[in-house]
Amino acid sequence: MKHVIALDVGGTGMKAALVGVDGTLLHEARRATGRERGPEAVVESILAFAADLHALGRERYGQSASAAGVAVPGIVDAENGLAVYAANLGWRDVPLRSMLSERLDGIPVALGHDVRTGGLAEGRIGAGRGADRFLFVPLGTGIAGAIGIAGRIEAGAHGYAGEIGHIVVRPGGPACGCGQHGCLETLASASAVSRAWAAANGDPEADAADCAKAVESGNPKAVAVWSEAVGALADGLVTALTLLDPRTLIIGGGLAEAGETLFTPLRSAVRERVTFQRLPNIVPAALGDTAGCLGAGLLAWDLLATEVSA
């Protein structure tokens, strides 16, 4: 059975799969990234995980994987196959594509950015299916974005396209790790909401999920924290949709798990802010934490299709 290897590398864990021609997940597995052991050990863990999947596929399906796709965090040079930098993993300029291809008996390997790869899956087979233009925005530890155009993800001239989390929505606001102040992700990410709710509630263990529950029960402090985050998010999204004019706006990540507690006020806040712009469909992501792995599989199949057409 023809299949590819898909691998989604996160800061703490890795998700992997063998993916069939029709996108079916034939086999799924997870392992710890092991970043506490250092960047070289992380790279070796990735290579070993991929090699184990390669062997499993050969044994189970009677042939080797045709290609592999891998999604990694941080700055990625997909064209040259380099994992340029990832603060969480501590690596710099790792030639991951060539290293994986060598470990996997020379099969072709596609390398992608984790959020853009997840966005590829959401756009093609998830919440954005059928939309010719979409924007995927996961709200997690930070905020990033993937710009979908006609079934592809726009990476930009230097691989930085979609960094919506670093749009300044509150000039002079909280300091951001990027060096600016008042970036969207300092105010509307899941971690930002967790910090704000912990401070307002006086409980250092309180997080965004707790805040959402408190909003649902009518807690006025929680409502204030939530409203501030939703307002900042709406400001950032309106800036993005003014520039990009997406047909569908897909919101994912941990904060989206609050469901309509997030989406009802967010849709209203965006609607209040638009003037001449066309309002996109604002929908929750559909694929959850499998999006990166499914997207990595799509990258691998796309690579094979490109090689055949060439």
PDB file of C-alpha atoms in Angstrom:
ATOM      1  CA  MET A   1       0.000   0.000   0.000  1.00  0.00           C
ATOM      2  CA  LYS A   2       1.417   3.356  -1.025  1.00  0.00           C
ATOM      3  CA  HIS A   3       1.917   5.673   1.941  1.00  0.00           C
ATOM      4  CA  VAL A   4       3.966   8.578   3.308  1.00  0.00           C
ATOM      5  CA  ILE A   5       5.443   9.439   6.696  1.00  0.00           C
ATOM      6  CA  ALA A   6       4.055  12.509   8.495  1.00  0.00           C
ATOM      7  CA  LEU A   7       5.726  14.037  11.535  1.00  0.00           C
ATOM      8  CA  ASP A   8       4.655  17.050  13.612  1.00  0.00           C
ATOM      9  CA  VAL A   9       7.352  18.223  16.047  1.00  0.00           C
ATOM     10  CA  GLY A  10       6.259  20.305  19.032  1.00  0.00           C
ATOM     11  CA  GLY A  11       8.062  21.837  21.969  1.00  0.00           C
ATOM     12  CA  THR A  12       7.228  18.931  24.266  1.00  0.00           C
ATOM     13  CA  GLY A  13       5.850  16.157  22.067  1.00  0.00           C
ATOM     14  CA  MET A  14       5.924  14.712  18.564  1.00  0.00           C
ATOM     15  CA  LYS A  15       2.948  13.326  16.670  1.00  0.00           C
ATOM     16  CA  ALA A  16       3.516  11.046  13.724  1.00  0.00           C
ATOM     17  CA  ALA A  17       1.533   8.987  11.254  1.00  0.00           C
ATOM     18  CA  LEU A  18       1.661   6.848   8.169  1.00  0.00           C
ATOM     19  CA  VAL A  19      -0.765   8.438   5.712  1.00  0.00           C
ATOM     20  CA  GLY A  20      -2.456   6.751   2.772  1.00  0.00           C
ATOM     21  CA  VAL A  21      -3.107   8.215  -0.676  1.00  0.00           C
ATOM     22  CA  ASP A  22      -6.606   9.357   0.308  1.00  0.00           C
ATOM     23  CA  GLY A  23      -5.329  11.055   3.477  1.00  0.00           C
ATOM     24  CA  THR A  24      -6.300   8.206   5.791  1.00  0.00           C
ATOM     25  CA  LEU A  25      -4.172   7.900   8.926  1.00  0.00           C
ATOM     26  CA  LEU A  26      -3.033   4.291   8.643  1.00  0.00           C
ATOM     27  CA  HIS A  27      -0.972   4.362  11.818  1.00  0.00           C
ATOM     28  CA  GLU A  28      -0.533   7.010  14.540  1.00  0.00           C
ATOM     29  CA  ALA A  29       2.103   7.357  17.244  1.00  0.00           C
ATOM     30  CA  ARG A  30       3.375   9.909  19.758  1.00  0.00           C
ATOM     31  CA  ARG A  31       6.665  10.422  21.541  1.00  0.00           C
ATOM     32  CA  ALA A  32       8.225  13.021  23.806  1.00  0.00           C
ATOM     33  CA  THR A  33      10.449  15.543  22.066  1.00  0.00           C
ATOM     34  CA  GLY A  34      12.917  15.418  24.977  1.00  0.00           C
ATOM     35  CA  ARG A  35      14.113  19.002  24.645  1.00  0.00           C
ATOM     36  CA  GLU A  36      15.638  18.863  28.138  1.00  0.00           C
ATOM     37  CA  ARG A  37      18.364  16.664  26.604  1.00  0.00           C
ATOM     38  CA  GLY A  38      19.479  19.438  24.241  1.00  0.00           C
ATOM     39  CA  PRO A  39      19.032  20.263  20.546  1.00  0.00           C
ATOM     40  CA  GLU A  40      21.242  17.481  19.185  1.00  0.00           C
ATOM     41  CA  ALA A  41      19.276  14.881  21.126  1.00  0.00           C
ATOM     42  CA  VAL A  42      16.006  16.359  19.827  1.00  0.00           C
ATOM     43  CA  VAL A  43      17.197  16.031  16.235  1.00  0.00           C
ATOM     44  CA  GLU A  44      18.251  12.432  16.861  1.00  0.00           C
ATOM     45  CA  SER A  45      14.819  11.719  18.399  1.00  0.00           C
ATOM     46  CA  ILE A  46      13.137  13.039  15.254  1.00  0.00           C
ATOM     47  CA  LEU A  47      15.368  10.959  12.982  1.00  0.00           C
ATOM     48  CA  ALA A  48      14.859   7.817  15.066  1.00  0.00           C
ATOM     49  CA  PHE A  49      11.084   8.280  15.193  1.00  0.00           C
ATOM     50  CA  ALA A  50      10.926   8.688  11.412  1.00  0.00           C
ATOM     51  CA  ALA A  51      13.170   5.658  10.883  1.00  0.00           C
ATOM     52  CA  ASP A  52      10.943   3.506  13.104  1.00  0.00           C
ATOM     53  CA  LEU A  53       7.888   4.562  11.103  1.00  0.00           C
ATOM     54  CA  HIS A  54       9.754   3.814   7.875  1.00  0.00           C
ATOM     55  CA  ALA A  55      10.503   0.280   9.073  1.00  0.00           C
ATOM     56  CA  LEU A  56       6.943  -0.229  10.317  1.00  0.00           C
ATOM     57  CA  GLY A  57       5.480   0.843   6.970  1.00  0.00           C
ATOM     58  CA  ARG A  58       7.757  -1.489   5.034  1.00  0.00           C
ATOM     59  CA  GLU A  59       6.843  -4.398   7.290  1.00  0.00           C
ATOM     60  CA  ARG A  60       3.115  -3.725   7.442  1.00  0.00           C
ATOM     61  CA  TYR A  61       2.377  -2.579   3.893  1.00  0.00           C
ATOM     62  CA  GLY A  62       5.008  -4.394   1.876  1.00  0.00           C
ATOM     63  CA  GLN A  63       6.754  -1.310   0.561  1.00  0.00           C
ATOM     64  CA  SER A  64       8.694   1.687   1.833  1.00  0.00           C
ATOM     65  CA  ALA A  65       7.109   5.091   2.361  1.00  0.00           C
ATOM     66  CA  SER A  66       7.159   7.119  -0.852  1.00  0.00           C
ATOM     67  CA  ALA A  67       8.049  10.392   0.896  1.00  0.00           C
ATOM     68  CA  ALA A  68       7.998  12.112   4.266  1.00  0.00           C
ATOM     69  CA  GLY A  69       6.691  15.441   5.517  1.00  0.00           C
ATOM     70  CA  VAL A  70       7.787  17.078   8.757  1.00  0.00           C
ATOM     71  CA  ALA A  71       6.426  20.186  10.474  1.00  0.00           C
ATOM     72  CA  VAL A  72       8.623  22.015  12.975  1.00  0.00           C
ATOM     73  CA  PRO A  73       8.243  25.165  15.099  1.00  0.00           C
ATOM     74  CA  GLY A  74      10.198  28.387  14.880  1.00  0.00           C
ATOM     75  CA  ILE A  75      11.767  29.876  11.781  1.00  0.00           C
ATOM     76  CA  VAL A  76      11.819  27.473   8.840  1.00  0.00           C
ATOM     77  CA  ASP A  77      13.483  27.758   5.441  1.00  0.00           C
ATOM     78  CA  ALA A  78      11.291  25.241   3.641  1.00  0.00           C
ATOM     79  CA  GLU A  79      12.876  25.880   0.249  1.00  0.00           C
ATOM     80  CA  ASN A  80      16.341  24.897   1.482  1.00  0.00           C
ATOM     81  CA  GLY A  81      15.155  22.329   4.030  1.00  0.00           C
ATOM     82  CA  LEU A  82      16.552  24.144   7.066  1.00  0.00           C
ATOM     83  CA  ALA A  83      15.125  24.347  10.583  1.00  0.00           C
ATOM     84  CA  VAL A  84      16.624  27.815  11.066  1.00  0.00           C
ATOM     85  CA  TYR A  85      15.772  28.605  14.683  1.00  0.00           C
ATOM     86  CA  ALA A  86      13.431  27.415  17.411  1.00  0.00           C
ATOM     87  CA  ALA A  87      13.665  29.003  20.850  1.00  0.00           C
ATOM     88  CA  ASN A  88      11.851  26.090  22.528  1.00  0.00           C
ATOM     89  CA  LEU A  89      14.136  23.465  20.996  1.00  0.00           C
ATOM     90  CA  GLY A  90      17.400  25.407  20.995  1.00  0.00           C
ATOM     91  CA  TRP A  91      18.447  24.557  17.466  1.00  0.00           C
ATOM     92  CA  ARG A  92      19.936  26.736  14.744  1.00  0.00           C
ATOM     93  CA  ASP A  93      20.341  26.031  11.016  1.00  0.00           C
ATOM     94  CA  VAL A  94      19.658  22.297  11.195  1.00  0.00           C
ATOM     95  CA  PRO A  95      19.600  20.730   7.677  1.00  0.00           C
ATOM     96  CA  LEU A  96      16.693  18.571   8.754  1.00  0.00           C
ATOM     97  CA  ARG A  97      15.410  17.714   5.288  1.00  0.00           C
ATOM     98  CA  SER A  98      18.689  16.213   4.108  1.00  0.00           C
ATOM     99  CA  MET A  99      19.289  14.486   7.445  1.00  0.00           C
ATOM    100  CA  LEU A 100      15.868  12.839   7.306  1.00  0.00           C
ATOM    101  CA  SER A 101      16.222  11.822   3.682  1.00  0.00           C
ATOM    102  CA  GLU A 102      19.567  10.192   4.455  1.00  0.00           C
ATOM    103  CA  ARG A 103      18.131   8.300   7.433  1.00  0.00           C
ATOM    104  CA  LEU A 104      15.105   7.218   5.363  1.00  0.00           C
ATOM    105  CA  ASP A 105      17.049   5.567   2.525  1.00  0.00           C
ATOM    106  CA  GLY A 106      16.959   8.619   0.277  1.00  0.00           C
ATOM    107  CA  ILE A 107      13.199   9.172  -0.035  1.00  0.00           C
ATOM    108  CA  PRO A 108      12.128  12.782  -0.724  1.00  0.00           C
ATOM    109  CA  VAL A 109      11.319  14.885   2.353  1.00  0.00           C
ATOM    110  CA  ALA A 110       9.276  18.076   2.660  1.00  0.00           C
ATOM    111  CA  LEU A 111       9.905  20.448   5.562  1.00  0.00           C
ATOM    112  CA  GLY A 112       7.280  22.912   6.771  1.00  0.00           C
ATOM    113  CA  HIS A 113       6.493  25.441   9.503  1.00  0.00           C
ATOM    114  CA  ASP A 114       4.159  23.966  12.119  1.00  0.00           C
ATOM    115  CA  VAL A 115       1.415  26.604  11.965  1.00  0.00           C
ATOM    116  CA  ARG A 116       1.463  26.897   8.181  1.00  0.00           C
ATOM    117  CA  THR A 117       1.388  23.109   7.911  1.00  0.00           C
ATOM    118  CA  GLY A 118      -1.574  22.897  10.277  1.00  0.00           C
ATOM    119  CA  GLY A 119      -3.226  25.646   8.273  1.00  0.00           C
ATOM    120  CA  LEU A 120      -2.720  23.664   5.073  1.00  0.00           C
ATOM    121  CA  ALA A 121      -4.661  20.765   6.585  1.00  0.00           C
ATOM    122  CA  GLU A 122      -7.438  22.983   7.995  1.00  0.00           C
ATOM    123  CA  GLY A 123      -7.794  24.715   4.642  1.00  0.00           C
ATOM    124  CA  ARG A 124      -7.913  21.614   2.478  1.00  0.00           C
ATOM    125  CA  ILE A 125      -9.610  19.000   4.615  1.00  0.00           C
ATOM    126  CA  GLY A 126     -10.781  20.853   7.736  1.00  0.00           C
ATOM    127  CA  ALA A 127     -12.798  23.957   8.543  1.00  0.00           C
ATOM    128  CA  GLY A 128     -11.656  25.842   5.431  1.00  0.00           C
ATOM    129  CA  ARG A 129     -12.500  23.138   2.907  1.00  0.00           C
ATOM    130  CA  GLY A 130     -13.871  24.756  -0.227  1.00  0.00           C
ATOM    131  CA  ALA A 131     -12.646  28.264   0.649  1.00  0.00           C
ATOM    132  CA  ASP A 132     -10.325  29.751  -1.984  1.00  0.00           C
ATOM    133  CA  ARG A 133      -8.940  32.287   0.528  1.00  0.00           C
ATOM    134  CA  PHE A 134      -8.684  31.669   4.259  1.00  0.00           C
ATOM    135  CA  LEU A 135      -6.733  32.732   7.324  1.00  0.00           C
ATOM    136  CA  PHE A 136      -5.955  30.177  10.045  1.00  0.00           C
ATOM    137  CA  VAL A 137      -5.159  31.673  13.456  1.00  0.00           C
ATOM    138  CA  PRO A 138      -4.329  29.335  16.371  1.00  0.00           C
ATOM    139  CA  LEU A 139      -4.545  30.968  19.803  1.00  0.00           C
ATOM    140  CA  GLY A 140      -2.114  29.082  22.016  1.00  0.00           C
ATOM    141  CA  THR A 141       1.025  29.986  23.934  1.00  0.00           C
ATOM    142  CA  GLY A 142       1.445  32.644  21.252  1.00  0.00           C
ATOM    143  CA  ILE A 143      -0.546  33.630  18.193  1.00  0.00           C
ATOM    144  CA  ALA A 144       0.484  32.868  14.643  1.00  0.00           C
ATOM    145  CA  GLY A 145      -1.297  32.679  11.319  1.00  0.00           C
ATOM    146  CA  ALA A 146      -1.398  30.783   8.047  1.00  0.00           C
ATOM    147  CA  ILE A 147      -2.565  32.519   4.878  1.00  0.00           C
ATOM    148  CA  GLY A 148      -4.328  30.135   2.520  1.00  0.00           C
ATOM    149  CA  ILE A 149      -4.605  30.940  -1.184  1.00  0.00           C
ATOM    150  CA  ALA A 150      -6.107  28.461  -3.638  1.00  0.00           C
ATOM    151  CA  GLY A 151      -5.158  25.378  -1.643  1.00  0.00           C
ATOM    152  CA  ARG A 152      -1.628  26.564  -0.813  1.00  0.00           C
ATOM    153  CA  ILE A 153      -0.119  28.412   2.139  1.00  0.00           C
ATOM    154  CA  GLU A 154       1.675  31.694   1.466  1.00  0.00           C
ATOM    155  CA  ALA A 155       5.035  31.687   3.249  1.00  0.00           C
ATOM    156  CA  GLY A 156       6.157  35.155   2.161  1.00  0.00           C
ATOM    157  CA  ALA A 157       9.421  36.240   0.591  1.00  0.00           C
ATOM    158  CA  HIS A 158      11.453  35.283   3.672  1.00  0.00           C
ATOM    159  CA  GLY A 159       9.201  32.694   5.344  1.00  0.00           C
ATOM    160  CA  TYR A 160       7.674  35.151   7.831  1.00  0.00           C
ATOM    161  CA  ALA A 161       4.173  35.615   6.364  1.00  0.00           C
ATOM    162  CA  GLY A 162       1.237  35.277   8.720  1.00  0.00           C
ATOM    163  CA  GLU A 163       2.879  36.495  11.948  1.00  0.00           C
ATOM    164  CA  ILE A 164      -0.350  38.124  13.065  1.00  0.00           C
ATOM    165  CA  GLY A 165       0.609  37.711  16.733  1.00  0.00           C
ATOM    166  CA  HIS A 166       3.097  40.531  16.290  1.00  0.00           C
ATOM    167  CA  ILE A 167       0.669  43.100  14.966  1.00  0.00           C
ATOM    168  CA  VAL A 168       0.737  45.903  17.564  1.00  0.00           C
ATOM    169  CA  VAL A 169      -2.846  46.416  18.741  1.00  0.00           C
ATOM    170  CA  ARG A 170      -2.127  48.338  21.952  1.00  0.00           C
ATOM    171  CA  PRO A 171       0.821  50.733  21.427  1.00  0.00           C
ATOM    172  CA  GLY A 172       2.840  51.016  24.626  1.00  0.00           C
ATOM    173  CA  GLY A 173       1.208  47.857  25.964  1.00  0.00           C
ATOM    174  CA  PRO A 174       2.871  44.779  27.494  1.00  0.00           C
ATOM    175  CA  ALA A 175       6.407  43.942  26.376  1.00  0.00           C
ATOM    176  CA  CYS A 176       6.620  41.154  23.835  1.00  0.00           C
ATOM    177  CA  GLY A 177       9.498  38.739  23.318  1.00  0.00           C
ATOM    178  CA  CYS A 178       9.875  40.094  19.782  1.00  0.00           C
ATOM    179  CA  GLY A 179      11.003  43.470  21.152  1.00  0.00           C
ATOM    180  CA  GLN A 180       7.779  45.398  20.533  1.00  0.00           C
ATOM    181  CA  HIS A 181       5.098  46.461  23.023  1.00  0.00           C
ATOM    182  CA  GLY A 182       1.384  45.728  22.794  1.00  0.00           C
ATOM    183  CA  CYS A 183       1.569  42.837  20.310  1.00  0.00           C
ATOM    184  CA  LEU A 184      -1.632  40.866  19.802  1.00  0.00           C
ATOM    185  CA  GLU A 185      -0.202  37.725  21.395  1.00  0.00           C
ATOM    186  CA  THR A 186       0.638  39.582  24.636  1.00  0.00           C
ATOM    187  CA  LEU A 187      -3.084  40.334  25.044  1.00  0.00           C
ATOM    188  CA  ALA A 188      -5.174  37.649  23.352  1.00  0.00           C
ATOM    189  CA  SER A 189      -3.231  34.366  23.362  1.00  0.00           C
ATOM    190  CA  ALA A 190      -4.259  31.580  25.720  1.00  0.00           C
ATOM    191  CA  SER A 191      -1.195  32.305  27.836  1.00  0.00           C
ATOM    192  CA  ALA A 192      -2.025  36.048  27.952  1.00  0.00           C
ATOM    193  CA  VAL A 193      -5.562  35.306  29.144  1.00  0.00           C
ATOM    194  CA  SER A 194      -4.153  32.878  31.722  1.00  0.00           C
ATOM    195  CA  ARG A 195      -1.793  35.564  33.070  1.00  0.00           C
ATOM    196  CA  ALA A 196      -4.514  38.213  33.197  1.00  0.00           C
ATOM    197  CA  TRP A 197      -7.021  35.909  34.896  1.00  0.00           C
ATOM    198  CA  ALA A 198      -4.460  34.653  37.421  1.00  0.00           C
ATOM    199  CA  ALA A 199      -3.675  38.263  38.358  1.00  0.00           C
ATOM    200  CA  ALA A 200      -7.325  39.333  38.540  1.00  0.00           C
ATOM    201  CA  ASN A 201      -8.345  36.230  40.463  1.00  0.00           C
ATOM    202  CA  GLY A 202      -5.350  36.179  42.796  1.00  0.00           C
ATOM    203  CA  ASP A 203      -4.714  32.528  41.945  1.00  0.00           C
ATOM    204  CA  PRO A 204      -1.371  31.849  40.207  1.00  0.00           C
ATOM    205  CA  GLU A 205      -2.652  28.428  39.078  1.00  0.00           C
ATOM    206  CA  ALA A 206      -5.712  29.818  37.261  1.00  0.00           C
ATOM    207  CA  ASP A 207      -5.618  29.560  33.461  1.00  0.00           C
ATOM    208  CA  ALA A 208      -7.597  30.560  30.374  1.00  0.00           C
ATOM    209  CA  ALA A 209      -9.880  27.533  30.612  1.00  0.00           C
ATOM    210  CA  ASP A 210     -10.763  28.546  34.182  1.00  0.00           C
ATOM    211  CA  CYS A 211     -11.428  32.082  32.971  1.00  0.00           C
ATOM    212  CA  ALA A 212     -13.803  30.812  30.278  1.00  0.00           C
ATOM    213  CA  LYS A 213     -15.746  28.787  32.860  1.00  0.00           C
ATOM    214  CA  ALA A 214     -15.952  31.832  35.126  1.00  0.00           C
ATOM    215  CA  VAL A 215     -17.236  33.919  32.202  1.00  0.00           C
ATOM    216  CA  GLU A 216     -19.969  31.333  31.628  1.00  0.00           C
ATOM    217  CA  SER A 217     -20.993  31.629  35.269  1.00  0.00           C
ATOM    218  CA  GLY A 218     -21.137  35.429  35.031  1.00  0.00           C
ATOM    219  CA  ASN A 219     -18.083  36.305  37.134  1.00  0.00           C
ATOM    220  CA  PRO A 220     -17.588  40.062  36.493  1.00  0.00           C
ATOM    221  CA  LYS A 221     -13.783  39.938  36.846  1.00  0.00           C
ATOM    222  CA  ALA A 222     -13.598  37.106  34.352  1.00  0.00           C
ATOM    223  CA  VAL A 223     -15.952  38.911  31.971  1.00  0.00           C
ATOM    224  CA  ALA A 224     -13.670  41.966  32.100  1.00  0.00           C
ATOM    225  CA  VAL A 225     -10.531  39.921  31.376  1.00  0.00           C
ATOM    226  CA  TRP A 226     -12.256  38.010  28.569  1.00  0.00           C
ATOM    227  CA  SER A 227     -13.731  41.135  26.993  1.00  0.00           C
ATOM    228  CA  GLU A 228     -10.349  42.848  26.908  1.00  0.00           C
ATOM    229  CA  ALA A 229      -8.773  39.833  25.199  1.00  0.00           C
ATOM    230  CA  VAL A 230     -11.628  39.504  22.688  1.00  0.00           C
ATOM    231  CA  GLY A 231     -11.430  43.229  21.885  1.00  0.00           C
ATOM    232  CA  ALA A 232      -7.695  43.036  21.241  1.00  0.00           C
ATOM    233  CA  LEU A 233      -8.176  39.898  19.137  1.00  0.00           C
ATOM    234  CA  ALA A 234     -10.895  41.563  17.073  1.00  0.00           C
ATOM    235  CA  ASP A 235      -8.631  44.565  16.428  1.00  0.00           C
ATOM    236  CA  GLY A 236      -5.853  42.295  15.182  1.00  0.00           C
ATOM    237  CA  LEU A 237      -8.193  40.218  13.048  1.00  0.00           C
ATOM    238  CA  VAL A 238      -9.764  43.268  11.412  1.00  0.00           C
ATOM    239  CA  THR A 239      -6.279  44.498  10.478  1.00  0.00           C
ATOM    240  CA  ALA A 240      -5.567  41.086   8.963  1.00  0.00           C
ATOM    241  CA  LEU A 241      -8.817  40.804   7.042  1.00  0.00           C
ATOM    242  CA  THR A 242      -8.384  44.374   5.744  1.00  0.00           C
ATOM    243  CA  LEU A 243      -5.070  43.305   4.218  1.00  0.00           C
ATOM    244  CA  LEU A 244      -5.998  39.780   3.119  1.00  0.00           C
ATOM    245  CA  ASP A 245      -9.771  39.730   2.490  1.00  0.00           C
ATOM    246  CA  PRO A 246     -10.185  36.029   3.420  1.00  0.00           C
ATOM    247  CA  ARG A 247     -13.428  34.218   2.722  1.00  0.00           C
ATOM    248  CA  THR A 248     -13.069  32.124   5.893  1.00  0.00           C
ATOM    249  CA  LEU A 249     -11.344  32.937   9.167  1.00  0.00           C
ATOM    250  CA  ILE A 250     -10.463  29.766  11.094  1.00  0.00           C
ATOM    251  CA  ILE A 251      -9.695  30.138  14.800  1.00  0.00           C
ATOM    252  CA  GLY A 252      -7.922  27.265  16.562  1.00  0.00           C
ATOM    253  CA  GLY A 253      -5.639  26.584  19.505  1.00  0.00           C
ATOM    254  CA  GLY A 254      -6.402  26.253  23.187  1.00  0.00           C
ATOM    255  CA  LEU A 255      -8.518  29.397  23.481  1.00  0.00           C
ATOM    256  CA  ALA A 256     -10.882  28.191  20.745  1.00  0.00           C
ATOM    257  CA  GLU A 257     -11.807  25.244  22.974  1.00  0.00           C
ATOM    258  CA  ALA A 258     -14.038  27.704  24.866  1.00  0.00           C
ATOM    259  CA  GLY A 259     -16.456  27.350  21.942  1.00  0.00           C
ATOM    260  CA  GLU A 260     -19.227  29.933  21.707  1.00  0.00           C
ATOM    261  CA  THR A 261     -17.947  31.623  24.872  1.00  0.00           C
ATOM    262  CA  LEU A 262     -15.256  32.888  22.525  1.00  0.00           C
ATOM    263  CA  PHE A 263     -16.928  32.837  19.117  1.00  0.00           C
ATOM    264  CA  THR A 264     -20.173  34.679  19.937  1.00  0.00           C
ATOM    265  CA  PRO A 265     -18.495  37.820  21.339  1.00  0.00           C
ATOM    266  CA  LEU A 266     -15.658  37.603  18.820  1.00  0.00           C
ATOM    267  CA  ARG A 267     -17.987  37.560  15.804  1.00  0.00           C
ATOM    268  CA  SER A 268     -19.872  40.488  17.301  1.00  0.00           C
ATOM    269  CA  ALA A 269     -16.666  42.456  18.004  1.00  0.00           C
ATOM    270  CA  VAL A 270     -15.340  41.915  14.473  1.00  0.00           C
ATOM    271  CA  ARG A 271     -18.707  42.878  12.977  1.00  0.00           C
ATOM    272  CA  GLU A 272     -18.719  46.124  14.984  1.00  0.00           C
ATOM    273  CA  ARG A 273     -15.243  47.047  13.713  1.00  0.00           C
ATOM    274  CA  VAL A 274     -15.589  46.457   9.993  1.00  0.00           C
ATOM    275  CA  THR A 275     -16.683  49.340   7.772  1.00  0.00           C
ATOM    276  CA  PHE A 276     -16.113  48.736   4.058  1.00  0.00           C
ATOM    277  CA  GLN A 277     -14.548  45.272   4.546  1.00  0.00           C
ATOM    278  CA  ARG A 278     -16.462  42.113   3.737  1.00  0.00           C
ATOM    279  CA  LEU A 279     -17.082  40.029   6.838  1.00  0.00           C
ATOM    280  CA  PRO A 280     -15.590  36.518   6.514  1.00  0.00           C
ATOM    281  CA  ASN A 281     -17.079  33.362   7.983  1.00  0.00           C
ATOM    282  CA  ILE A 282     -15.495  33.028  11.440  1.00  0.00           C
ATOM    283  CA  VAL A 283     -15.368  29.351  12.351  1.00  0.00           C
ATOM    284  CA  PRO A 284     -13.593  27.061  14.823  1.00  0.00           C
ATOM    285  CA  ALA A 285     -10.798  24.807  13.593  1.00  0.00           C
ATOM    286  CA  ALA A 286     -11.967  21.264  12.894  1.00  0.00           C
ATOM    287  CA  LEU A 287      -8.880  19.069  13.159  1.00  0.00           C
ATOM    288  CA  GLY A 288      -7.620  19.781  16.681  1.00  0.00           C
ATOM    289  CA  ASP A 289      -4.085  18.679  17.480  1.00  0.00           C
ATOM    290  CA  THR A 290      -3.964  16.346  14.464  1.00  0.00           C
ATOM    291  CA  ALA A 291      -3.810  19.299  12.024  1.00  0.00           C
ATOM    292  CA  GLY A 292      -0.005  19.477  11.990  1.00  0.00           C
ATOM    293  CA  CYS A 293       0.401  15.772  11.339  1.00  0.00           C
ATOM    294  CA  LEU A 294      -2.264  15.733   8.621  1.00  0.00           C
ATOM    295  CA  GLY A 295      -0.648  18.780   7.055  1.00  0.00           C
ATOM    296  CA  ALA A 296       2.770  17.117   7.095  1.00  0.00           C
ATOM    297  CA  GLY A 297       1.207  14.235   5.174  1.00  0.00           C
ATOM    298  CA  LEU A 298      -0.201  16.687   2.633  1.00  0.00           C
ATOM    299  CA  LEU A 299       3.252  18.250   2.234  1.00  0.00           C
ATOM    300  CA  ALA A 300       4.674  14.811   1.447  1.00  0.00           C
ATOM    301  CA  TRP A 301       1.972  13.982  -1.126  1.00  0.00           C
ATOM    302  CA  ASP A 302       2.346  17.442  -2.685  1.00  0.00           C
ATOM    303  CA  LEU A 303       6.086  16.887  -2.997  1.00  0.00           C
ATOM    304  CA  LEU A 304       5.499  13.613  -4.843  1.00  0.00           C
ATOM    305  CA  ALA A 305       2.945  15.261  -7.139  1.00  0.00           C
ATOM    306  CA  THR A 306       5.429  18.027  -7.933  1.00  0.00           C
ATOM    307  CA  GLU A 307       8.158  15.527  -8.742  1.00  0.00           C
ATOM    308  CA  VAL A 308       5.841  13.568 -11.045  1.00  0.00           C
ATOM    309  CA  SER A 309       4.698  16.705 -12.902  1.00  0.00           C
ATOM    310  CA  ALA A 310       8.318  17.867 -13.263  1.00  0.00           C
TER     311      ALA A 310
END
